[in-house]
Amino acid sequence: MILRIRSRDGTDRITVPDPATATVGDLQRLIATRVTVPIPLQRLSLDPALLLPAAAVSPPPLLSDPAVRLASLRLANGSFVYLSYPLNARSSQPPPPKALSLAGSFGKKMTMDDLIARQIRVTRQEAPLCAAASFDRDAANAFQLYVAESLAFASKRAGFLYGRVDAYTKEVFVDFIYEPPQVGTEDVAQLMRDADEEARVDAIAEGFGMRRVGLVFTQAVGRKTSETGVYTMSNLEVLQAAELQAEDGIPEWVTAIVKLEVGDDGSGDVHFEAFQMSEICVKLFRDGVLETNVGDKQDPRLSKMRKEVVAGGKDTMEVDNDFFLVPVKISDHQGPLSTGFPVENRGSHIAMSALRSHLDRAKHLPFVKRITDFHLLLQVAVYLDIRADVPALTACIKNQSVVPEGYQLLIESLAGQP
């Protein structure tokens, strides 16, 4: 069984000879040999949160018992195990391979590994790192309805996906969509990101036990065409998706596409598709190999490189975007939040009268149920302390418990403003 050991330094593949009887202790010894991290310095987990900064204070469940059999952990061939270790713990490297009689520049001898390492090989990734992506039906519907009815798919629109990642199944559950300030054209959704607003979004999500898990964007009906054939994602879309996936860093990050497909009879159907950008695509972006300056006359089906790579068995400076896309199974679910409140950053200011209308429409419900809406909370969070008030209020909503009178009075007083 091959296990993928993910650390902050990348991914190592380790072969477990006898997975039926192998233990955590056996895996630790294999890691010590292959990854060169001493056993006492290893921290292992099945939860990717181990690699987040917060894990230093509050780590996820660890694989700390060396006697536990790997078979009991529901690990399969290709499963991820997350490894954390102190800085410089991986200092002892295996000896370099014996040099071949191949002279490099200025007579320097090179190993065969050196020669191979100088080639960047772009291959298709066979399987995604997340098992599937499930979207809250109401959140997905609110996003696509706005694009279809208000924008008529004439310009691009984007949003950040927030939700949960199942630590064992690696399935992503998207429970709400945050739409940042942006300017959309037929080919680009330029995000005008607001750090303060994103901090409030992240605080609300954290209170619900959620986090940012991906990106969603629409494709305009008039987007740029390619002379060399149809394409799934343009070079600009690949670049944006790779940048955001690299920024966030979770292995299960998902990129969703919403597009309008017009039939021969003129009728249109809205389709959701989900992908991950391949690991090599994200690495090319991080290493500065993926060209970030895209010209207007460039074929949108191809992504330019800043140095030559090997793709499809040949040396090239351009790679077909399809090489970078890893399809993800998609489904839907009914999440814990409602979506009745107006969505942020859609061009018009949301007045507090919208809050009054929302509360009045649901006045037959308990107060906690009336405010169980991410977009409402984002509107209210401007007036709250994100370190104290937001966690307290989201805890009430998460547990559907009584909202303290002080918070209820504050929200109702805000609703009374013009």
PDB file of C-alpha atoms in Angstrom, residues 95-361:
ATOM      1  CA  PRO A  95      23.701  10.314   0.812  1.00  0.00           C
ATOM      2  CA  PRO A  96      23.761  11.548  -2.773  1.00  0.00           C
ATOM      3  CA  PRO A  97      23.714   8.925  -5.524  1.00  0.00           C
ATOM      4  CA  LYS A  98      26.976   7.888  -7.080  1.00  0.00           C
ATOM      5  CA  ALA A  99      28.015  10.258  -9.864  1.00  0.00           C
ATOM      6  CA  LEU A 100      27.906   9.038 -13.446  1.00  0.00           C
ATOM      7  CA  SER A 101      30.531   9.965 -15.968  1.00  0.00           C
ATOM      8  CA  LEU A 102      28.411  12.784 -17.398  1.00  0.00           C
ATOM      9  CA  ALA A 103      30.118  16.152 -17.471  1.00  0.00           C
ATOM     10  CA  GLY A 104      27.982  19.190 -16.803  1.00  0.00           C
ATOM     11  CA  SER A 105      28.913  22.830 -17.243  1.00  0.00           C
ATOM     12  CA  PHE A 106      32.592  23.541 -16.627  1.00  0.00           C
ATOM     13  CA  GLY A 107      33.360  19.866 -16.156  1.00  0.00           C
ATOM     14  CA  LYS A 108      31.079  19.425 -13.113  1.00  0.00           C
ATOM     15  CA  LYS A 109      29.925  15.828 -12.828  1.00  0.00           C
ATOM     16  CA  MET A 110      26.165  15.235 -12.788  1.00  0.00           C
ATOM     17  CA  THR A 111      24.135  12.277 -11.592  1.00  0.00           C
ATOM     18  CA  MET A 112      21.265  10.844 -13.595  1.00  0.00           C
ATOM     19  CA  ASP A 113      18.958  12.157 -10.860  1.00  0.00           C
ATOM     20  CA  ASP A 114      20.373  15.636 -11.521  1.00  0.00           C
ATOM     21  CA  LEU A 115      19.518  15.343 -15.198  1.00  0.00           C
ATOM     22  CA  ILE A 116      15.977  14.166 -14.523  1.00  0.00           C
ATOM     23  CA  ALA A 117      15.459  16.840 -11.873  1.00  0.00           C
ATOM     24  CA  ARG A 118      16.257  19.532 -14.421  1.00  0.00           C
ATOM     25  CA  GLN A 119      13.253  18.474 -16.455  1.00  0.00           C
ATOM     26  CA  ILE A 120       9.841  19.646 -15.302  1.00  0.00           C
ATOM     27  CA  ARG A 121       7.350  16.998 -16.336  1.00  0.00           C
ATOM     28  CA  VAL A 122       3.688  17.932 -16.612  1.00  0.00           C
ATOM     29  CA  THR A 123       1.448  14.864 -16.478  1.00  0.00           C
ATOM     30  CA  ARG A 124      -2.222  14.396 -15.796  1.00  0.00           C
ATOM     31  CA  GLN A 125      -3.147  13.748 -12.171  1.00  0.00           C
ATOM     32  CA  GLU A 126      -5.243  10.605 -12.100  1.00  0.00           C
ATOM     33  CA  ALA A 127      -7.284  11.242  -8.952  1.00  0.00           C
ATOM     34  CA  PRO A 128      -8.330  14.314  -6.934  1.00  0.00           C
ATOM     35  CA  LEU A 129      -7.261  14.786  -3.332  1.00  0.00           C
ATOM     36  CA  CYS A 130     -10.884  15.218  -2.290  1.00  0.00           C
ATOM     37  CA  ALA A 131     -13.408  12.428  -2.746  1.00  0.00           C
ATOM     38  CA  ALA A 132     -16.324  14.660  -3.768  1.00  0.00           C
ATOM     39  CA  ALA A 133     -17.784  18.158  -3.409  1.00  0.00           C
ATOM     40  CA  SER A 134     -21.299  18.626  -2.052  1.00  0.00           C
ATOM     41  CA  PHE A 135     -23.011  22.016  -2.329  1.00  0.00           C
ATOM     42  CA  ASP A 136     -25.746  23.404  -0.118  1.00  0.00           C
ATOM     43  CA  ARG A 137     -28.710  23.564  -2.489  1.00  0.00           C
ATOM     44  CA  ASP A 138     -29.950  26.982  -1.391  1.00  0.00           C
ATOM     45  CA  ALA A 139     -26.495  28.592  -1.483  1.00  0.00           C
ATOM     46  CA  ALA A 140     -25.738  27.215  -4.952  1.00  0.00           C
ATOM     47  CA  ASN A 141     -29.171  28.219  -6.224  1.00  0.00           C
ATOM     48  CA  ALA A 142     -28.854  31.795  -4.889  1.00  0.00           C
ATOM     49  CA  PHE A 143     -25.521  32.171  -6.687  1.00  0.00           C
ATOM     50  CA  GLN A 144     -26.620  30.811 -10.056  1.00  0.00           C
ATOM     51  CA  LEU A 145     -29.980  32.637  -9.987  1.00  0.00           C
ATOM     52  CA  TYR A 146     -28.251  35.998  -9.587  1.00  0.00           C
ATOM     53  CA  VAL A 147     -25.883  35.245 -12.450  1.00  0.00           C
ATOM     54  CA  ALA A 148     -28.699  34.006 -14.689  1.00  0.00           C
ATOM     55  CA  GLU A 149     -31.364  36.605 -13.901  1.00  0.00           C
ATOM     56  CA  SER A 150     -29.361  39.736 -13.066  1.00  0.00           C
ATOM     57  CA  LEU A 151     -26.189  39.239 -15.119  1.00  0.00           C
ATOM     58  CA  ALA A 152     -27.649  36.981 -17.834  1.00  0.00           C
ATOM     59  CA  PHE A 153     -24.265  35.202 -17.887  1.00  0.00           C
ATOM     60  CA  ALA A 154     -22.921  38.278 -19.704  1.00  0.00           C
ATOM     61  CA  SER A 155     -20.024  38.755 -17.266  1.00  0.00           C
ATOM     62  CA  LYS A 156     -18.085  36.592 -14.856  1.00  0.00           C
ATOM     63  CA  ARG A 157     -18.927  36.357 -11.166  1.00  0.00           C
ATOM     64  CA  ALA A 158     -16.896  34.644  -8.446  1.00  0.00           C
ATOM     65  CA  GLY A 159     -17.225  33.651  -4.813  1.00  0.00           C
ATOM     66  CA  PHE A 160     -15.326  31.846  -2.086  1.00  0.00           C
ATOM     67  CA  LEU A 161     -16.710  28.501  -0.940  1.00  0.00           C
ATOM     68  CA  TYR A 162     -16.931  27.912   2.815  1.00  0.00           C
ATOM     69  CA  GLY A 163     -17.753  24.674   4.576  1.00  0.00           C
ATOM     70  CA  ARG A 164     -16.231  21.524   5.984  1.00  0.00           C
ATOM     71  CA  VAL A 165     -13.849  18.740   4.959  1.00  0.00           C
ATOM     72  CA  ASP A 166     -14.578  15.259   6.260  1.00  0.00           C
ATOM     73  CA  ALA A 167     -11.255  14.117   7.716  1.00  0.00           C
ATOM     74  CA  TYR A 168     -11.841  10.463   6.811  1.00  0.00           C
ATOM     75  CA  THR A 169     -13.741  10.497   3.522  1.00  0.00           C
ATOM     76  CA  LYS A 170     -12.017  13.682   2.243  1.00  0.00           C
ATOM     77  CA  GLU A 171     -15.383  14.928   0.968  1.00  0.00           C
ATOM     78  CA  VAL A 172     -15.881  18.699   0.857  1.00  0.00           C
ATOM     79  CA  PHE A 173     -19.224  20.107   2.042  1.00  0.00           C
ATOM     80  CA  VAL A 174     -19.891  23.685   0.873  1.00  0.00           C
ATOM     81  CA  ASP A 175     -22.389  25.376   3.216  1.00  0.00           C
ATOM     82  CA  PHE A 176     -22.233  29.022   2.110  1.00  0.00           C
ATOM     83  CA  ILE A 177     -20.722  31.218  -0.598  1.00  0.00           C
ATOM     84  CA  TYR A 178     -19.121  34.583   0.159  1.00  0.00           C
ATOM     85  CA  GLU A 179     -19.007  36.988  -2.792  1.00  0.00           C
ATOM     86  CA  PRO A 180     -16.143  39.500  -2.347  1.00  0.00           C
ATOM     87  CA  PRO A 181     -16.128  42.936  -4.002  1.00  0.00           C
ATOM     88  CA  GLN A 182     -15.292  42.416  -7.675  1.00  0.00           C
ATOM     89  CA  VAL A 183     -15.465  43.677 -11.221  1.00  0.00           C
ATOM     90  CA  GLY A 184     -16.529  41.146 -13.831  1.00  0.00           C
ATOM     91  CA  THR A 185     -15.965  41.107 -17.575  1.00  0.00           C
ATOM     92  CA  GLU A 186     -16.565  38.364 -20.136  1.00  0.00           C
ATOM     93  CA  ASP A 187     -13.166  36.807 -19.380  1.00  0.00           C
ATOM     94  CA  VAL A 188     -12.111  37.944 -15.909  1.00  0.00           C
ATOM     95  CA  ALA A 189     -13.611  38.265 -12.436  1.00  0.00           C
ATOM     96  CA  GLN A 190     -11.233  40.757 -10.835  1.00  0.00           C
ATOM     97  CA  LEU A 191     -11.512  40.322  -7.059  1.00  0.00           C
ATOM     98  CA  MET A 192     -11.190  43.576  -5.112  1.00  0.00           C
ATOM     99  CA  ARG A 193     -10.488  41.819  -1.846  1.00  0.00           C
ATOM    100  CA  ASP A 194     -11.316  43.542   1.452  1.00  0.00           C
ATOM    101  CA  ALA A 195      -9.100  42.212   4.260  1.00  0.00           C
ATOM    102  CA  ASP A 196     -11.383  43.501   7.042  1.00  0.00           C
ATOM    103  CA  GLU A 197     -14.471  41.955   5.498  1.00  0.00           C
ATOM    104  CA  GLU A 198     -12.683  38.655   4.886  1.00  0.00           C
ATOM    105  CA  ALA A 199     -11.616  38.643   8.550  1.00  0.00           C
ATOM    106  CA  ARG A 200     -15.282  38.888   9.539  1.00  0.00           C
ATOM    107  CA  VAL A 201     -16.186  36.113   7.092  1.00  0.00           C
ATOM    108  CA  ASP A 202     -13.462  33.855   8.486  1.00  0.00           C
ATOM    109  CA  ALA A 203     -14.553  34.573  12.074  1.00  0.00           C
ATOM    110  CA  ILE A 204     -18.156  33.629  11.274  1.00  0.00           C
ATOM    111  CA  ALA A 205     -17.031  30.475   9.485  1.00  0.00           C
ATOM    112  CA  GLU A 206     -14.746  29.463  12.341  1.00  0.00           C
ATOM    113  CA  GLY A 207     -17.614  29.878  14.791  1.00  0.00           C
ATOM    114  CA  PHE A 208     -19.606  27.376  12.738  1.00  0.00           C
ATOM    115  CA  GLY A 209     -16.688  24.943  12.577  1.00  0.00           C
ATOM    116  CA  MET A 210     -16.158  25.800   8.905  1.00  0.00           C
ATOM    117  CA  ARG A 211     -13.389  27.267   6.773  1.00  0.00           C
ATOM    118  CA  ARG A 212     -12.667  28.397   3.216  1.00  0.00           C
ATOM    119  CA  VAL A 213     -12.628  25.307   1.002  1.00  0.00           C
ATOM    120  CA  GLY A 214     -12.658  26.575  -2.572  1.00  0.00           C
ATOM    121  CA  LEU A 215     -13.576  28.977  -5.323  1.00  0.00           C
ATOM    122  CA  VAL A 216     -16.605  29.204  -7.593  1.00  0.00           C
ATOM    123  CA  PHE A 217     -16.859  31.293 -10.748  1.00  0.00           C
ATOM    124  CA  THR A 218     -19.156  31.576 -13.718  1.00  0.00           C
ATOM    125  CA  GLN A 219     -18.258  31.528 -17.384  1.00  0.00           C
ATOM    126  CA  ALA A 220     -19.790  34.236 -19.570  1.00  0.00           C
ATOM    127  CA  VAL A 221     -21.553  33.240 -22.760  1.00  0.00           C
ATOM    128  CA  GLY A 222     -19.389  35.671 -24.730  1.00  0.00           C
ATOM    129  CA  ARG A 223     -16.039  34.527 -23.362  1.00  0.00           C
ATOM    130  CA  LYS A 224     -12.960  34.423 -25.547  1.00  0.00           C
ATOM    131  CA  THR A 225     -12.868  31.545 -28.021  1.00  0.00           C
ATOM    132  CA  SER A 226      -9.918  29.404 -29.080  1.00  0.00           C
ATOM    133  CA  GLU A 227      -8.955  28.701 -32.683  1.00  0.00           C
ATOM    134  CA  THR A 228      -7.601  25.312 -31.629  1.00  0.00           C
ATOM    135  CA  GLY A 229     -10.820  23.943 -30.145  1.00  0.00           C
ATOM    136  CA  VAL A 230     -13.134  24.073 -27.164  1.00  0.00           C
ATOM    137  CA  TYR A 231     -11.705  24.323 -23.668  1.00  0.00           C
ATOM    138  CA  THR A 232     -12.946  23.802 -20.114  1.00  0.00           C
ATOM    139  CA  MET A 233     -10.968  26.553 -18.384  1.00  0.00           C
ATOM    140  CA  SER A 234      -9.059  29.460 -19.877  1.00  0.00           C
ATOM    141  CA  ASN A 235      -5.465  30.306 -19.023  1.00  0.00           C
ATOM    142  CA  LEU A 236      -6.687  33.250 -16.924  1.00  0.00           C
ATOM    143  CA  GLU A 237      -9.036  30.949 -15.010  1.00  0.00           C
ATOM    144  CA  VAL A 238      -6.281  28.373 -14.467  1.00  0.00           C
ATOM    145  CA  LEU A 239      -3.980  31.094 -13.179  1.00  0.00           C
ATOM    146  CA  GLN A 240      -6.559  32.494 -10.743  1.00  0.00           C
ATOM    147  CA  ALA A 241      -7.577  29.035  -9.520  1.00  0.00           C
ATOM    148  CA  ALA A 242      -3.960  27.937  -9.011  1.00  0.00           C
ATOM    149  CA  GLU A 243      -3.103  31.141  -7.161  1.00  0.00           C
ATOM    150  CA  LEU A 244      -6.012  30.816  -4.726  1.00  0.00           C
ATOM    151  CA  GLN A 245      -5.461  27.082  -4.204  1.00  0.00           C
ATOM    152  CA  ALA A 246      -1.792  27.799  -3.452  1.00  0.00           C
ATOM    153  CA  GLU A 247      -2.735  30.664  -1.123  1.00  0.00           C
ATOM    154  CA  ASP A 248      -5.064  28.574   1.018  1.00  0.00           C
ATOM    155  CA  GLY A 249      -3.006  25.406   0.996  1.00  0.00           C
ATOM    156  CA  ILE A 250      -5.532  22.708   1.943  1.00  0.00           C
ATOM    157  CA  PRO A 251      -5.176  19.561  -0.208  1.00  0.00           C
ATOM    158  CA  GLU A 252      -8.947  19.270  -0.750  1.00  0.00           C
ATOM    159  CA  TRP A 253      -9.427  22.775  -2.219  1.00  0.00           C
ATOM    160  CA  VAL A 254     -12.139  22.732  -4.896  1.00  0.00           C
ATOM    161  CA  THR A 255     -12.739  25.007  -7.889  1.00  0.00           C
ATOM    162  CA  ALA A 256     -16.313  25.018  -9.199  1.00  0.00           C
ATOM    163  CA  ILE A 257     -17.506  26.329 -12.554  1.00  0.00           C
ATOM    164  CA  VAL A 258     -21.057  27.500 -13.269  1.00  0.00           C
ATOM    165  CA  LYS A 259     -21.928  27.844 -16.939  1.00  0.00           C
ATOM    166  CA  LEU A 260     -24.907  28.147 -19.244  1.00  0.00           C
ATOM    167  CA  GLU A 261     -25.179  25.524 -21.959  1.00  0.00           C
ATOM    168  CA  VAL A 262     -27.507  26.437 -24.818  1.00  0.00           C
ATOM    169  CA  GLY A 263     -29.184  23.611 -26.713  1.00  0.00           C
ATOM    170  CA  ASP A 264     -30.014  23.407 -30.405  1.00  0.00           C
ATOM    171  CA  ASP A 265     -33.552  24.591 -29.659  1.00  0.00           C
ATOM    172  CA  GLY A 266     -32.256  27.731 -27.950  1.00  0.00           C
ATOM    173  CA  SER A 267     -33.080  26.578 -24.421  1.00  0.00           C
ATOM    174  CA  GLY A 268     -30.428  27.003 -21.755  1.00  0.00           C
ATOM    175  CA  ASP A 269     -29.421  24.786 -18.848  1.00  0.00           C
ATOM    176  CA  VAL A 270     -27.192  25.858 -15.974  1.00  0.00           C
ATOM    177  CA  HIS A 271     -24.469  23.360 -15.101  1.00  0.00           C
ATOM    178  CA  PHE A 272     -22.137  23.070 -12.101  1.00  0.00           C
ATOM    179  CA  GLU A 273     -18.777  21.331 -12.545  1.00  0.00           C
ATOM    180  CA  ALA A 274     -16.059  20.826  -9.942  1.00  0.00           C
ATOM    181  CA  PHE A 275     -12.302  20.406 -10.332  1.00  0.00           C
ATOM    182  CA  GLN A 276      -9.074  20.570  -8.449  1.00  0.00           C
ATOM    183  CA  MET A 277      -6.007  22.146  -9.943  1.00  0.00           C
ATOM    184  CA  SER A 278      -3.395  19.382 -10.108  1.00  0.00           C
ATOM    185  CA  GLU A 279      -0.509  19.353  -7.651  1.00  0.00           C
ATOM    186  CA  ILE A 280       1.962  20.043 -10.469  1.00  0.00           C
ATOM    187  CA  CYS A 281      -0.089  23.068 -11.580  1.00  0.00           C
ATOM    188  CA  VAL A 282       0.015  24.589  -8.093  1.00  0.00           C
ATOM    189  CA  LYS A 283       3.729  23.802  -7.832  1.00  0.00           C
ATOM    190  CA  LEU A 284       4.412  25.488 -11.187  1.00  0.00           C
ATOM    191  CA  PHE A 285       2.629  28.599  -9.883  1.00  0.00           C
ATOM    192  CA  ARG A 286       4.488  28.584  -6.557  1.00  0.00           C
ATOM    193  CA  ASP A 287       7.840  28.061  -8.276  1.00  0.00           C
ATOM    194  CA  GLY A 288       7.232  30.932 -10.687  1.00  0.00           C
ATOM    195  CA  VAL A 289       7.200  28.697 -13.782  1.00  0.00           C
ATOM    196  CA  LEU A 290       3.590  29.455 -14.725  1.00  0.00           C
ATOM    197  CA  GLU A 291       3.468  32.715 -16.670  1.00  0.00           C
ATOM    198  CA  THR A 292       1.291  35.275 -14.883  1.00  0.00           C
ATOM    199  CA  ASN A 293       1.229  37.882 -17.651  1.00  0.00           C
ATOM    200  CA  VAL A 294      -1.426  36.738 -20.127  1.00  0.00           C
ATOM    201  CA  GLY A 295      -1.751  38.687 -23.370  1.00  0.00           C
ATOM    202  CA  ASP A 296      -5.034  39.429 -25.123  1.00  0.00           C
ATOM    203  CA  LYS A 297      -3.946  37.565 -28.258  1.00  0.00           C
ATOM    204  CA  GLN A 298      -2.837  34.444 -26.429  1.00  0.00           C
ATOM    205  CA  ASP A 299      -4.792  31.232 -27.032  1.00  0.00           C
ATOM    206  CA  PRO A 300      -6.994  30.855 -23.917  1.00  0.00           C
ATOM    207  CA  ARG A 301      -6.763  27.042 -24.157  1.00  0.00           C
ATOM    208  CA  LEU A 302      -3.009  27.108 -23.431  1.00  0.00           C
ATOM    209  CA  SER A 303      -1.019  28.271 -20.404  1.00  0.00           C
ATOM    210  CA  LYS A 304       2.424  29.714 -21.073  1.00  0.00           C
ATOM    211  CA  MET A 305       5.494  28.675 -19.067  1.00  0.00           C
ATOM    212  CA  ARG A 306       8.505  30.788 -18.148  1.00  0.00           C
ATOM    213  CA  LYS A 307      10.801  27.843 -18.809  1.00  0.00           C
ATOM    214  CA  GLU A 308      10.580  24.745 -20.937  1.00  0.00           C
ATOM    215  CA  VAL A 309       8.649  21.765 -19.543  1.00  0.00           C
ATOM    216  CA  VAL A 310       7.911  18.261 -20.792  1.00  0.00           C
ATOM    217  CA  ALA A 311       4.194  17.728 -21.504  1.00  0.00           C
ATOM    218  CA  GLY A 312       2.660  15.044 -23.676  1.00  0.00           C
ATOM    219  CA  GLY A 313       6.114  13.583 -24.294  1.00  0.00           C
ATOM    220  CA  LYS A 314       7.595  16.729 -25.841  1.00  0.00           C
ATOM    221  CA  ASP A 315       9.438  19.849 -24.755  1.00  0.00           C
ATOM    222  CA  THR A 316       7.161  22.885 -24.821  1.00  0.00           C
ATOM    223  CA  MET A 317       6.633  26.391 -23.489  1.00  0.00           C
ATOM    224  CA  GLU A 318       2.826  26.023 -23.604  1.00  0.00           C
ATOM    225  CA  VAL A 319       0.639  23.457 -21.850  1.00  0.00           C
ATOM    226  CA  ASP A 320      -2.944  22.524 -22.646  1.00  0.00           C
ATOM    227  CA  ASN A 321      -5.021  23.621 -19.638  1.00  0.00           C
ATOM    228  CA  ASP A 322      -6.737  20.226 -19.514  1.00  0.00           C
ATOM    229  CA  PHE A 323      -3.462  18.760 -18.199  1.00  0.00           C
ATOM    230  CA  PHE A 324      -4.024  20.748 -15.006  1.00  0.00           C
ATOM    231  CA  LEU A 325      -7.662  19.835 -14.320  1.00  0.00           C
ATOM    232  CA  VAL A 326      -8.644  16.967 -12.013  1.00  0.00           C
ATOM    233  CA  PRO A 327     -12.432  16.341 -12.108  1.00  0.00           C
ATOM    234  CA  VAL A 328     -14.251  16.049  -8.789  1.00  0.00           C
ATOM    235  CA  LYS A 329     -17.584  14.303  -8.239  1.00  0.00           C
ATOM    236  CA  ILE A 330     -20.336  16.756  -7.352  1.00  0.00           C
ATOM    237  CA  SER A 331     -23.512  16.394  -5.294  1.00  0.00           C
ATOM    238  CA  ASP A 332     -25.776  18.521  -3.100  1.00  0.00           C
ATOM    239  CA  HIS A 333     -27.103  18.613   0.446  1.00  0.00           C
ATOM    240  CA  GLN A 334     -29.214  20.750   2.759  1.00  0.00           C
ATOM    241  CA  GLY A 335     -26.813  22.637   5.013  1.00  0.00           C
ATOM    242  CA  PRO A 336     -27.422  24.233   8.417  1.00  0.00           C
ATOM    243  CA  LEU A 337     -27.811  27.836   7.176  1.00  0.00           C
ATOM    244  CA  SER A 338     -30.580  29.683   5.367  1.00  0.00           C
ATOM    245  CA  THR A 339     -30.032  32.098   2.472  1.00  0.00           C
ATOM    246  CA  GLY A 340     -32.941  34.533   2.660  1.00  0.00           C
ATOM    247  CA  PHE A 341     -30.954  37.714   3.402  1.00  0.00           C
ATOM    248  CA  PRO A 342     -29.575  39.856   0.526  1.00  0.00           C
ATOM    249  CA  VAL A 343     -26.104  38.805  -0.602  1.00  0.00           C
ATOM    250  CA  GLU A 344     -23.180  41.180  -0.071  1.00  0.00           C
ATOM    251  CA  ASN A 345     -21.273  43.126  -2.742  1.00  0.00           C
ATOM    252  CA  ARG A 346     -23.807  42.831  -5.540  1.00  0.00           C
ATOM    253  CA  GLY A 347     -23.585  46.443  -6.609  1.00  0.00           C
ATOM    254  CA  SER A 348     -26.151  48.116  -4.331  1.00  0.00           C
ATOM    255  CA  HIS A 349     -25.859  49.048  -0.668  1.00  0.00           C
ATOM    256  CA  ILE A 350     -27.784  46.788   1.710  1.00  0.00           C
ATOM    257  CA  ALA A 351     -29.805  49.072   3.972  1.00  0.00           C
ATOM    258  CA  MET A 352     -30.731  48.065   7.497  1.00  0.00           C
ATOM    259  CA  SER A 353     -34.356  48.072   6.392  1.00  0.00           C
ATOM    260  CA  ALA A 354     -33.492  44.749   4.723  1.00  0.00           C
ATOM    261  CA  LEU A 355     -32.658  43.404   8.176  1.00  0.00           C
ATOM    262  CA  ARG A 356     -36.035  44.581   9.505  1.00  0.00           C
ATOM    263  CA  SER A 357     -37.859  42.979   6.565  1.00  0.00           C
ATOM    264  CA  HIS A 358     -35.973  39.732   7.059  1.00  0.00           C
ATOM    265  CA  LEU A 359     -36.750  39.567  10.787  1.00  0.00           C
ATOM    266  CA  ASP A 360     -40.407  40.429  10.198  1.00  0.00           C
ATOM    267  CA  ARG A 361     -40.843  37.725   7.556  1.00  0.00           C
TER     268      ARG A 361
END
